[in-house]
CSV table of C-alpha atoms and ligand atoms in Angstrom, one decimal:
chain,number,residue,atom,x,y,z
A,1,MET,CA,-29.5,-68.6,28.0
A,2,GLY,CA,-25.9,-69.3,27.1
A,3,GLU,CA,-24.6,-72.3,25.1
A,4,GLN,CA,-24.6,-75.5,27.1
A,5,ASN,CA,-21.4,-77.5,27.4
A,6,GLU,CA,-23.1,-80.7,28.7
A,7,GLY,CA,-20.8,-81.0,31.6
A,8,PHE,CA,-17.6,-80.8,29.6
A,9,ASN,CA,-14.6,-78.8,30.6
A,10,SER,CA,-12.3,-77.3,27.9
A,11,THR,CA,-8.6,-78.2,28.0
A,12,LYS,CA,-7.9,-74.7,29.4
A,13,GLN,CA,-10.5,-75.0,32.1
A,14,ILE,CA,-9.1,-78.3,33.3
A,15,LEU,CA,-5.8,-76.6,34.0
A,16,LYS,CA,-7.6,-74.6,36.6
A,17,LEU,CA,-9.3,-77.5,38.4
A,18,ASN,CA,-7.9,-79.0,41.6
A,19,GLU,CA,-6.2,-82.3,42.0
A,20,GLY,CA,-8.8,-85.1,42.5
A,21,GLU,CA,-11.6,-83.4,40.7
A,22,LYS,CA,-13.5,-85.5,38.1
A,23,THR,CA,-14.2,-84.1,34.7
A,24,LYS,CA,-14.9,-84.8,31.0
A,25,VAL,CA,-13.1,-83.4,28.0
A,26,ARG,CA,-13.7,-83.7,24.2
A,27,GLY,CA,-11.4,-83.0,21.4
A,28,TRP,CA,-8.9,-84.7,19.0
A,29,ILE,CA,-5.8,-86.7,19.7
A,30,TYR,CA,-2.8,-84.5,19.2
A,31,ARG,CA,0.0,-86.7,20.4
A,32,LYS,CA,0.2,-90.3,21.7
A,33,ARG,CA,2.9,-92.3,23.5
A,34,ASP,CA,2.3,-95.9,24.1
A,35,LEU,CA,4.8,-96.9,26.9
A,36,ALA,CA,5.2,-100.0,29.0
A,37,ASP,CA,3.4,-98.6,32.1
A,38,ASN,CA,1.3,-95.8,30.7
A,39,ILE,CA,-0.5,-94.7,27.6
A,40,PHE,CA,-0.2,-90.9,27.2
A,41,ILE,CA,-2.8,-89.2,25.0
A,42,VAL,CA,-2.6,-85.5,24.5
A,43,VAL,CA,-6.0,-84.1,23.5
A,44,ARG,CA,-6.4,-80.8,21.7
A,45,ASP,CA,-9.5,-78.6,21.5
A,46,SER,CA,-10.0,-75.0,20.3
A,47,GLU,CA,-8.5,-73.7,23.4
A,48,GLY,CA,-5.3,-75.7,23.8
A,49,ILE,CA,-4.0,-79.1,24.9
A,50,ILE,CA,-4.3,-81.4,27.9
A,51,GLN,CA,-2.3,-84.5,28.7
A,52,THR,CA,-4.3,-87.6,29.6
A,53,VAL,CA,-2.8,-90.8,30.9
A,54,LEU,CA,-4.0,-94.3,31.3
A,55,PRO,CA,-1.8,-96.4,33.7
A,56,ARG,CA,-1.9,-99.9,32.4
A,57,LYS,CA,-1.8,-101.5,35.8
A,58,ASN,CA,-5.3,-102.2,37.2
A,59,ALA,CA,-7.0,-100.7,34.1
A,60,PRO,CA,-9.9,-102.7,32.6
A,61,GLN,CA,-8.6,-104.6,29.5
A,62,ASP,CA,-11.3,-103.1,27.1
A,63,LEU,CA,-10.2,-99.6,28.1
A,64,VAL,CA,-6.6,-100.4,27.5
A,65,SER,CA,-7.3,-101.9,24.0
A,66,LEU,CA,-9.5,-98.8,23.1
A,67,ALA,CA,-6.6,-96.5,24.1
A,68,GLU,CA,-4.2,-98.7,22.1
A,69,LYS,CA,-6.4,-98.6,19.1
A,70,SER,CA,-7.0,-94.8,19.2
A,71,THR,CA,-5.0,-92.9,16.5
A,72,ILE,CA,-3.7,-89.4,16.1
A,73,GLU,CA,-6.5,-87.0,15.1
A,74,SER,CA,-9.3,-89.4,16.3
A,75,SER,CA,-12.1,-87.4,18.0
A,76,VAL,CA,-12.6,-88.6,21.5
A,77,VAL,CA,-14.4,-88.0,24.8
A,78,ILE,CA,-12.4,-88.7,27.9
A,79,GLU,CA,-13.5,-88.8,31.5
A,80,GLY,CA,-11.0,-88.7,34.2
A,81,ILE,CA,-9.5,-87.4,37.4
A,82,VAL,CA,-7.3,-84.3,37.6
A,83,LYS,CA,-3.7,-84.9,38.8
A,84,ASN,CA,-0.9,-82.5,39.3
A,85,ASP,CA,2.2,-83.4,37.3
A,86,GLU,CA,5.0,-81.0,36.6
A,87,ARG,CA,6.0,-82.8,33.5
A,88,ALA,CA,2.6,-82.3,31.8
A,89,PRO,CA,2.1,-79.2,29.7
A,90,GLY,CA,0.4,-76.7,32.0
A,91,GLY,CA,1.3,-78.8,35.1
A,92,LYS,CA,-1.9,-80.9,35.1
A,93,GLU,CA,-3.0,-84.1,33.5
A,94,LEU,CA,-6.2,-86.2,33.5
A,95,GLN,CA,-6.0,-89.8,34.6
A,96,ILE,CA,-8.3,-91.6,32.2
A,97,GLU,CA,-11.3,-93.4,33.7
A,98,ASN,CA,-13.3,-93.7,30.5
A,99,LEU,CA,-12.6,-93.2,26.8
A,100,SER,CA,-14.9,-93.1,23.8
A,101,ILE,CA,-13.7,-92.8,20.3
A,102,ILE,CA,-16.2,-90.7,18.4
A,103,GLY,CA,-14.5,-90.8,15.0
A,104,LEU,CA,-11.5,-93.1,14.6
A,105,SER,CA,-8.9,-91.3,12.3
A,106,ASP,CA,-7.2,-93.0,9.4
A,107,ASP,CA,-3.4,-92.7,9.4
A,108,PHE,CA,-3.1,-88.9,9.5
A,109,PRO,CA,-1.0,-87.6,6.6
A,110,ILE,CA,0.8,-84.9,8.5
A,111,LYS,CA,3.6,-86.2,10.8
A,112,GLY,CA,6.0,-83.2,10.8
A,113,GLY,CA,8.8,-82.2,8.4
A,114,GLU,CA,6.6,-82.2,5.3
A,115,SER,CA,7.2,-79.7,2.4
A,116,ILE,CA,5.2,-76.5,2.1
A,117,ASP,CA,3.8,-77.8,-1.2
A,118,TYR,CA,2.6,-81.0,0.3
A,119,LEU,CA,1.0,-79.2,3.2
A,120,LEU,CA,-0.8,-76.8,0.9
A,121,ASP,CA,-2.3,-79.7,-1.0
A,122,ILE,CA,-3.9,-80.8,2.3
A,123,ARG,CA,-4.6,-77.4,3.7
A,124,HIS,CA,-7.9,-78.7,5.0
A,125,LEU,CA,-6.0,-80.9,7.4
A,126,TRP,CA,-3.0,-78.6,8.0
A,127,LEU,CA,-5.4,-76.0,9.4
A,128,ARG,CA,-5.6,-78.2,12.6
A,129,SER,CA,-2.0,-77.4,13.5
A,130,ARG,CA,-1.4,-75.4,16.6
A,131,LYS,CA,0.5,-72.7,14.7
A,132,LEU,CA,-2.3,-72.1,12.2
A,133,THR,CA,-4.9,-72.2,14.9
A,134,SER,CA,-3.1,-69.5,16.8
A,135,ILE,CA,-2.8,-67.4,13.7
A,136,MET,CA,-6.5,-67.6,13.1
A,137,LYS,CA,-7.1,-66.4,16.6
A,138,ILE,CA,-4.7,-63.5,16.1
A,139,ARG,CA,-6.5,-62.7,12.9
A,140,GLN,CA,-9.8,-62.5,14.8
A,141,SER,CA,-8.3,-60.2,17.4
A,142,VAL,CA,-6.9,-57.9,14.7
A,143,LEU,CA,-10.4,-57.7,13.2
A,144,GLU,CA,-11.9,-57.0,16.6
A,145,GLY,CA,-9.4,-54.2,17.3
A,146,LEU,CA,-10.1,-52.6,13.9
A,147,ARG,CA,-13.8,-52.9,14.3
A,148,GLU,CA,-13.7,-51.4,17.8
A,149,TYR,CA,-11.9,-48.3,16.5
A,150,PHE,CA,-14.6,-47.6,13.9
A,151,LYS,CA,-17.3,-48.1,16.5
A,152,LYS,CA,-15.6,-45.7,19.0
A,153,ASN,CA,-15.3,-43.0,16.3
A,154,ASN,CA,-18.8,-43.4,14.9
A,155,TRP,CA,-18.0,-44.7,11.4
A,156,TRP,CA,-20.7,-46.6,9.5
A,157,GLU,CA,-20.1,-50.1,8.1
A,158,VAL,CA,-21.4,-50.7,4.6
A,159,ASN,CA,-21.5,-53.7,2.3
A,160,PRO,CA,-20.3,-52.9,-1.3
A,161,PRO,CA,-20.6,-55.4,-4.2
A,162,ILE,CA,-17.8,-57.7,-5.5
A,163,LEU,CA,-19.1,-57.9,-9.1
A,164,THR,CA,-18.3,-54.6,-10.7
A,165,GLN,CA,-18.2,-52.8,-14.0
A,166,SER,CA,-15.1,-50.7,-13.9
A,167,ALA,CA,-11.5,-50.8,-12.7
A,168,VAL,CA,-10.5,-48.9,-9.6
A,169,GLU,CA,-6.8,-49.8,-9.7
A,170,GLY,CA,-6.2,-50.2,-13.4
A,171,GLY,CA,-6.7,-53.0,-16.0
A,172,ALA,CA,-3.6,-55.0,-15.5
A,173,THR,CA,-4.7,-56.9,-12.4
A,174,LEU,CA,-8.4,-57.3,-13.2
A,175,PHE,CA,-10.1,-60.7,-13.2
A,176,GLU,CA,-12.8,-60.8,-15.8
A,177,VAL,CA,-16.1,-62.5,-15.3
A,178,ASN,CA,-18.7,-63.5,-17.9
A,179,PHE,CA,-21.9,-61.8,-16.5
A,180,PHE,CA,-24.7,-63.0,-18.7
A,181,ASN,CA,-22.6,-62.5,-21.8
A,182,LYS,CA,-21.5,-59.1,-20.7
A,183,LYS,CA,-18.0,-58.3,-19.3
A,184,ALA,CA,-17.8,-57.8,-15.6
A,185,TYR,CA,-14.9,-57.8,-13.1
A,186,LEU,CA,-14.2,-59.0,-9.6
A,187,SER,CA,-13.7,-56.0,-7.4
A,188,GLN,CA,-10.1,-54.7,-6.8
A,189,SER,CA,-11.3,-52.2,-4.3
A,190,ALA,CA,-14.6,-50.9,-3.0
A,191,GLN,CA,-13.3,-47.3,-2.9
A,192,PHE,CA,-15.7,-45.8,-5.5
A,193,TYR,CA,-18.7,-47.3,-3.8
A,194,LEU,CA,-17.5,-46.0,-0.4
A,195,GLU,CA,-17.0,-42.5,-2.0
A,196,VAL,CA,-20.7,-42.7,-3.0
A,197,MET,CA,-21.7,-43.5,0.5
A,198,ILE,CA,-19.9,-40.6,2.2
A,199,PHE,CA,-22.5,-38.2,0.8
A,200,SER,CA,-25.1,-39.6,3.1
A,201,LEU,CA,-23.1,-41.3,6.0
A,202,GLU,CA,-19.9,-39.1,5.9
A,203,LYS,CA,-17.6,-41.7,7.5
A,204,VAL,CA,-17.9,-45.2,6.1
A,205,TRP,CA,-15.9,-48.5,6.0
A,206,ALA,CA,-16.1,-52.0,4.6
A,207,ILE,CA,-14.4,-55.3,4.6
A,208,THR,CA,-14.7,-57.0,1.2
A,209,PRO,CA,-12.7,-59.6,-0.6
A,210,SER,CA,-10.6,-57.9,-3.3
A,211,PHE,CA,-9.1,-59.6,-6.3
A,212,ARG,CA,-5.8,-59.0,-8.0
A,213,ALA,CA,-4.5,-60.9,-10.9
A,214,GLU,CA,-0.9,-60.1,-9.8
A,215,LYS,CA,1.8,-61.0,-12.3
A,216,SER,CA,4.4,-61.5,-9.6
A,217,ARG,CA,4.4,-64.3,-7.1
A,218,THR,CA,5.6,-62.8,-3.8
A,219,ARG,CA,5.4,-63.4,-0.1
A,220,ARG,CA,2.9,-60.5,0.3
A,221,HIS,CA,0.5,-61.0,-2.6
A,222,LEU,CA,-2.7,-63.0,-2.7
A,223,TYR,CA,-5.0,-63.2,-5.6
A,224,GLU,CA,-8.0,-62.9,-3.3
A,225,TYR,CA,-7.5,-60.9,-0.1
A,226,TYR,CA,-9.5,-59.2,2.6
A,227,HIS,CA,-9.6,-55.5,2.0
A,228,LEU,CA,-10.6,-53.1,4.7
A,229,GLU,CA,-11.4,-49.7,3.3
A,230,GLY,CA,-12.4,-46.4,4.8
A,231,GLU,CA,-13.6,-43.2,3.3
A,232,ALA,CA,-14.6,-39.9,5.0
A,233,ALA,CA,-16.0,-36.6,3.9
A,234,TRP,CA,-14.3,-33.4,5.2
A,235,MET,CA,-11.0,-35.2,6.0
A,236,GLY,CA,-7.7,-34.2,4.4
A,237,MET,CA,-4.7,-36.4,3.9
A,238,LYS,CA,-3.2,-35.7,7.4
A,239,ASP,CA,-6.6,-36.3,9.1
A,240,MET,CA,-6.8,-39.6,7.4
A,241,MET,CA,-3.2,-40.6,8.3
A,242,ASN,CA,-4.1,-39.9,12.0
A,243,HIS,CA,-7.1,-42.1,11.7
A,244,VAL,CA,-5.1,-44.9,10.1
A,245,GLU,CA,-2.5,-44.7,12.9
A,246,GLY,CA,-5.2,-45.0,15.5
A,247,LEU,CA,-6.8,-47.8,13.7
A,248,ILE,CA,-3.6,-49.9,13.4
A,249,LYS,CA,-2.7,-49.2,17.0
A,250,SER,CA,-6.1,-50.4,18.1
A,251,ALA,CA,-5.5,-53.7,16.3
A,252,ILE,CA,-2.0,-54.1,17.8
A,253,LYS,CA,-3.4,-53.3,21.3
A,254,LYS,CA,-6.2,-55.9,21.0
A,255,VAL,CA,-3.7,-58.6,20.0
A,256,LEU,CA,-1.4,-57.8,22.9
A,257,GLU,CA,-4.3,-57.8,25.3
A,258,ASP,CA,-6.0,-61.0,24.2
A,259,ARG,CA,-3.4,-63.1,22.3
A,260,LEU,CA,-0.2,-63.3,24.2
A,261,GLU,CA,-0.3,-67.1,24.4
A,262,ASP,CA,-0.9,-67.3,20.7
A,263,LEU,CA,1.9,-64.9,19.9
A,264,GLU,CA,4.2,-67.2,21.9
A,265,ILE,CA,3.0,-70.2,20.0
A,266,VAL,CA,3.9,-68.5,16.7
A,267,LYS,CA,7.2,-67.3,18.3
A,268,ARG,CA,6.5,-63.6,17.8
A,269,ASP,CA,8.8,-61.1,19.6
A,270,THR,CA,6.4,-58.6,21.0
A,271,ASN,CA,8.8,-55.8,21.7
A,272,ILE,CA,8.3,-54.2,18.3
A,273,LEU,CA,4.5,-54.3,18.8
A,274,GLU,CA,4.7,-52.8,22.2
A,275,ASN,CA,7.1,-50.1,20.9
A,276,SER,CA,4.7,-49.3,18.1
A,277,LEU,CA,1.9,-48.4,20.6
A,278,LYS,CA,4.2,-46.0,22.4
A,279,THR,CA,5.4,-43.8,19.6
A,280,ASN,CA,3.9,-41.7,16.8
A,281,PHE,CA,4.3,-43.3,13.5
A,282,PRO,CA,7.0,-41.2,11.6
A,283,GLU,CA,6.4,-39.8,8.1
A,284,ILE,CA,8.8,-39.5,5.3
A,285,THR,CA,8.0,-38.1,1.9
A,286,TYR,CA,8.8,-39.8,-1.3
A,287,ASP,CA,11.6,-37.3,-1.9
A,288,GLU,CA,13.2,-38.1,1.4
A,289,ALA,CA,12.8,-41.8,0.7
A,290,ILE,CA,14.7,-41.5,-2.6
A,291,LEU,CA,17.6,-39.8,-0.7
A,292,LYS,CA,17.6,-42.5,2.0
A,293,LEU,CA,17.6,-45.2,-0.7
A,294,LYS,CA,20.5,-43.5,-2.5
A,295,ASN,CA,22.4,-43.3,0.8
A,296,LYS,CA,22.0,-47.1,1.1
A,297,GLY,CA,23.6,-47.4,-2.3
A,298,ILE,CA,20.4,-48.2,-4.2
A,299,ASN,CA,20.4,-47.1,-7.9
A,300,ILE,CA,17.2,-45.1,-8.0
A,301,LYS,CA,16.2,-41.6,-9.1
A,302,TRP,CA,13.2,-39.3,-8.6
A,303,GLY,CA,10.2,-40.7,-10.5
A,304,ASP,CA,11.1,-44.3,-10.1
A,305,ASP,CA,8.7,-46.6,-8.3
A,306,ILE,CA,9.4,-47.6,-4.8
A,307,GLY,CA,8.6,-51.3,-4.9
A,308,ALA,CA,8.7,-54.2,-2.4
A,309,ASP,CA,12.5,-54.4,-2.6
A,310,GLU,CA,13.0,-50.7,-1.9
A,311,GLU,CA,10.4,-50.6,0.8
A,312,LYS,CA,12.3,-53.4,2.5
A,313,VAL,CA,15.4,-51.2,2.6
A,314,LEU,CA,13.5,-48.3,3.9
A,315,THR,CA,12.1,-50.3,6.8
A,316,GLU,CA,15.7,-50.6,8.1
A,317,TYR,CA,15.4,-47.0,9.2
A,318,PHE,CA,12.4,-47.6,11.5
A,319,ASP,CA,11.3,-49.8,14.2
A,320,THR,CA,7.6,-48.9,14.1
A,321,PRO,CA,5.2,-48.6,11.2
A,322,PHE,CA,5.8,-45.4,9.2
A,323,PHE,CA,4.2,-43.3,6.5
A,324,LEU,CA,5.5,-42.7,3.0
A,325,THR,CA,3.8,-39.7,1.4
A,326,MET,CA,3.6,-37.3,-1.5
A,327,PHE,CA,4.3,-39.5,-4.5
A,328,PRO,CA,5.0,-38.5,-8.1
A,329,LYS,CA,1.6,-38.3,-9.8
A,330,HIS,CA,2.5,-40.7,-12.6
A,331,LEU,CA,3.1,-43.5,-10.1
A,332,LYS,CA,-0.3,-43.4,-8.5
A,333,SER,CA,-4.0,-43.7,-9.4
A,334,PHE,CA,-5.9,-41.0,-11.3
A,335,TYR,CA,-8.2,-40.3,-8.4
A,336,MET,CA,-5.5,-38.9,-6.0
A,337,LYS,CA,-5.6,-35.2,-5.5
A,338,ILE,CA,-2.7,-33.2,-6.9
A,339,ASP,CA,-0.8,-31.0,-4.4
A,340,ASP,CA,-1.6,-27.3,-4.9
A,341,SER,CA,2.1,-26.3,-4.8
A,342,ARG,CA,3.5,-29.1,-6.9
A,343,PRO,CA,1.6,-30.2,-9.9
A,344,ASP,CA,3.7,-33.4,-10.3
A,345,VAL,CA,3.0,-34.7,-6.8
A,346,VAL,CA,-0.2,-36.2,-5.3
A,347,LEU,CA,-1.5,-36.3,-1.7
A,348,GLY,CA,-1.1,-40.0,-1.4
A,349,PHE,CA,0.2,-42.0,1.6
A,350,ASP,CA,1.2,-45.5,2.2
A,351,LEU,CA,1.7,-47.1,5.7
A,352,GLU,CA,4.7,-49.4,5.8
A,353,ALA,CA,5.2,-52.1,8.4
A,354,PRO,CA,8.8,-52.4,9.8
A,355,GLU,CA,11.0,-55.5,9.8
A,356,GLY,CA,11.0,-55.7,6.1
A,357,TYR,CA,7.3,-56.1,5.7
A,358,GLY,CA,6.5,-52.9,3.8
A,359,GLU,CA,3.1,-51.6,2.5
A,360,VAL,CA,0.1,-52.5,4.6
A,361,VAL,CA,-2.1,-49.5,3.8
A,362,GLY,CA,-2.5,-47.3,0.7
A,363,GLY,CA,-4.6,-44.1,0.8
A,364,SER,CA,-4.9,-40.5,-0.4
A,365,GLN,CA,-6.9,-37.4,-0.4
A,366,ARG,CA,-9.3,-37.7,-3.5
A,367,GLU,CA,-9.6,-35.3,-6.4
A,368,ASP,CA,-12.8,-33.4,-5.6
A,369,SER,CA,-13.0,-31.1,-8.7
A,370,TYR,CA,-15.0,-32.3,-11.6
A,371,GLU,CA,-12.8,-30.7,-14.2
A,372,LYS,CA,-9.5,-31.9,-12.7
A,373,LEU,CA,-10.8,-35.5,-12.3
A,374,TYR,CA,-12.1,-35.5,-15.8
A,375,LYS,CA,-8.8,-34.4,-17.1
A,376,ARG,CA,-6.9,-37.1,-15.2
A,377,ILE,CA,-9.2,-39.8,-16.5
A,378,VAL,CA,-8.5,-38.7,-20.0
A,379,GLU,CA,-4.8,-38.4,-19.4
A,380,GLU,CA,-4.6,-41.9,-18.1
A,381,GLY,CA,-6.3,-43.2,-21.3
A,382,TYR,CA,-9.6,-44.2,-19.7
A,383,ASN,CA,-13.0,-43.5,-21.1
A,384,PRO,CA,-14.9,-40.8,-19.0
A,385,SER,CA,-18.2,-42.4,-19.8
A,386,ASP,CA,-17.1,-45.5,-17.9
A,387,TYR,CA,-16.7,-43.3,-14.8
A,388,GLN,CA,-19.8,-41.1,-15.2
A,389,TRP,CA,-21.3,-42.0,-11.9
A,390,TYR,CA,-18.0,-41.5,-10.2
A,391,LEU,CA,-17.7,-38.1,-11.8
A,392,ASP,CA,-21.2,-37.2,-10.8
A,393,LEU,CA,-20.1,-37.2,-7.2
A,394,ARG,CA,-18.0,-34.1,-8.0
A,395,LYS,CA,-21.0,-32.5,-9.7
A,396,TYR,CA,-23.6,-32.7,-7.0
A,397,GLY,CA,-22.3,-31.1,-3.8
A,398,THR,CA,-18.6,-32.2,-4.0
A,399,VAL,CA,-16.7,-32.3,-0.7
A,400,PRO,CA,-13.1,-32.6,0.2
A,401,HIS,CA,-12.5,-36.2,1.2
A,402,SER,CA,-9.9,-38.9,1.8
A,403,GLY,CA,-9.8,-42.7,2.1
A,404,TYR,CA,-7.5,-45.7,2.2
A,405,GLY,CA,-7.4,-49.5,1.8
A,406,LEU,CA,-5.8,-51.8,4.3
A,407,GLY,CA,-4.7,-55.3,3.5
A,408,VAL,CA,-6.0,-57.3,6.4
A,409,ASP,CA,-3.9,-60.3,5.5
A,410,ARG,CA,-0.8,-58.2,5.3
A,411,LEU,CA,-1.5,-56.6,8.7
A,412,VAL,CA,-2.0,-60.1,10.3
A,413,THR,CA,1.2,-61.3,8.6
A,414,TRP,CA,3.2,-58.5,10.2
A,415,ILE,CA,1.5,-58.6,13.6
A,416,ALA,CA,2.0,-62.3,13.9
A,417,GLY,CA,5.5,-62.0,12.4
A,418,LEU,CA,4.9,-64.6,9.6
A,419,ASP,CA,7.3,-65.1,6.8
A,420,HIS,CA,4.6,-65.6,4.1
A,421,ILE,CA,1.1,-64.1,3.7
A,422,ARG,CA,-0.4,-67.4,2.8
A,423,ASP,CA,-0.5,-68.4,6.5
A,424,SER,CA,-2.5,-65.3,7.5
A,425,ILE,CA,-5.6,-66.6,5.8
A,426,PRO,CA,-7.2,-70.1,6.0
A,427,PHE,CA,-7.6,-70.8,2.3
A,428,PRO,CA,-5.1,-68.7,0.3
A,429,ARG,CA,-5.6,-68.6,-3.5
A,430,PHE,CA,-2.6,-69.2,-5.7
A,431,ARG,CA,-2.3,-69.3,-9.4
A,432,GLU,CA,-1.3,-72.9,-9.4
A,433,ARG,CA,-3.8,-74.0,-6.8
A,434,ILE,CA,-7.4,-72.9,-6.2
A,435,TYR,CA,-7.9,-75.7,-3.8
A,436,PRO,CA,-9.5,-76.6,-1.4
B,1,4AD,O1,-2.7,-49.8,-2.5
B,1,4AD,P1,-3.9,-50.4,-3.1
B,1,4AD,O2,-3.9,-51.0,-4.4
B,1,4AD,O3,-5.1,-49.3,-3.0
B,1,4AD,C1,-6.4,-49.4,-3.4
B,1,4AD,O4,-6.9,-50.4,-3.8
B,1,4AD,C2,-7.2,-48.2,-3.0
B,1,4AD,N1,-8.3,-48.1,-4.0
B,1,4AD,C3,-7.7,-48.4,-1.6
B,1,4AD,C4,-8.5,-47.3,-1.2
B,1,4AD,O5,-8.0,-46.2,-1.1
B,1,4AD,N2,-9.8,-47.5,-0.8
B,1,4AD,O6,-4.4,-51.6,-2.1
B,1,4AD,C5,-4.7,-51.2,-0.7
B,1,4AD,C6,-4.0,-52.3,0.2
B,1,4AD,C7,-2.5,-52.4,0.0
B,1,4AD,O7,-1.8,-51.4,0.8
B,1,4AD,C8,-2.2,-53.8,0.5
B,1,4AD,O8,-2.1,-53.8,1.9
B,1,4AD,C9,-3.4,-54.5,0.1
B,1,4AD,O9,-4.4,-53.6,-0.1
B,1,4AD,N3,-3.2,-55.3,-1.1
B,1,4AD,C10,-3.0,-56.6,-1.1
B,1,4AD,N4,-2.9,-57.6,-0.1
B,1,4AD,C11,-2.7,-58.8,-0.5
B,1,4AD,N5,-2.5,-59.3,-1.7
B,1,4AD,C12,-2.6,-58.4,-2.8
B,1,4AD,N6,-2.4,-58.8,-4.0
B,1,4AD,C13,-2.8,-57.0,-2.5
B,1,4AD,N7,-2.9,-55.9,-3.2
B,1,4AD,C14,-3.1,-54.9,-2.4
B,2,MG,MG1,-0.7,-49.4,-2.9
C-alpha cells in the first residue's frame, strides 16, 4: 500500500485540476497580500507554490479574521475551489472556503535582502527558500544519476569507516580526534579501505563524509564534504577515466531529465550541460597545461602546482568538463603509480569542470609493486609501519588497479551553476561556524 495523502492535493497537482473542482492543500504561507477586496495567500509545499485567494465580499467574518491573522511561514490547511486565473503562478488559484492555521508563525526573520552572514546564522530557516529547496532536489538527482551508473555497471557499494588511524592525503589537513586517549583522525578519504575491498568485490564504491582542515577559505572548500570514491581491480588510468566520464554524464543526464524546473529556479543556463553530454571530455596533460598557461601570460614553470587560480584559467579553453593528466610525481600522493617511461611523472588524473569551476574529481592508477610503494612511503617521510596493512595488499596477490574521489558538493555546485559550494549542501561547516 502506498502512502496516504488524506484527500490532499499538492500544489503541483492542483495546477492540473479543472476549474470548479474542490480540493484541500497543506503547506506554509510563502507570500501574503492583504488588499481591499481580496486577501491573497501563496502557499508553498515541497513541490511548489499555489496562490489562494479569499474575496472579502460575502466571506464569513471569522474566516476573514483568520486570514488576516495568518502570518508568513505559518503552516496551514486550506480548502477551496479551483479557478483559472492568468495572473496566478501556473495559471490557477484556489478560492478559499476554509482555512485552518496549524502553527502560527512568529514574525519570520527572513524578508529578503539580508546579508549572507545573517542568513548563515539562521540556516535552519533559510533552507525553506525556493532556491535552496531546488538545489537540494538537484542534489538528489545528481546522486541518483551517479548511483544508477554504478548499478548499471555492476559495482558494489561498501560502507567504510570515518574514524581512522592513518592519513591518506597527508598530515596538513587532518582533523585529530581523541579516541580513548589514543590519537585517531577523521577520514580524508576512504581510498585505502576501498583498495582492500577490490580483492574480493573487484569494483567498489562508497559515499562517505570526508574531512579536510583546509587552511584556505575558498568558494570550493568545505571542512566536511560528501566524498564519492570508486576503486577497481584490473583497470588502468584510461579505463578509469572512461568510467568517470560515464559517471559524470549519468549525473548530468538525470538532472536534465528530472530537474528542468529547478534548474530554472536557480537560473542555470542548461546549454553547457547539454553540450557536455554530446561530446567526449577532452584530455590535456600537465605538460600541455603548463604551455597553455604560459600562453595566457601566467608566470609558471614545469613542476609548479596547478592550483585553483590556474585551473580557472585553463577552463577558458573548454566548454565541457576535461581531464588533466600525468602530473609531476612530487605534486601528488605517494600511492600514485609512476609512469614507466618517465620516472618523474605519475599516472594521475583530475577532472575539471568548465566555467571556472575547476577540480571535481581526483584519481590515479595505484602503485601495485610492494617495493616501489615502500620506497615512495619512505621518500615522503612516512613510517612504513603505519601503512603495513596497505602494503600487505601488494604482498598477497597484487593486481593493477585504479580509483578516484569525486567531490559530490563540487559536482552539485557546478551542475546547478552556484557561485559558492556552501549552498550545495544543507549544513555547510565553516571554521567560524559549526552551527546549526
Ligand atoms: O583530490 P583529492 O584530495 O583525492 C583524494 O582524496 C583521493 N584519495 C581520492 C581517491 O582517489 N579515492 O579529493 C578528491 C575530490 C576532489 O577532486 C574534490 O572534488 C573533493 O574530493 N574535495 C573537496 N570537496 C570539498 N571540500 C574540500 N575541502 C575538498 N577536498 C577535496
Ligand atoms: Mg585533488
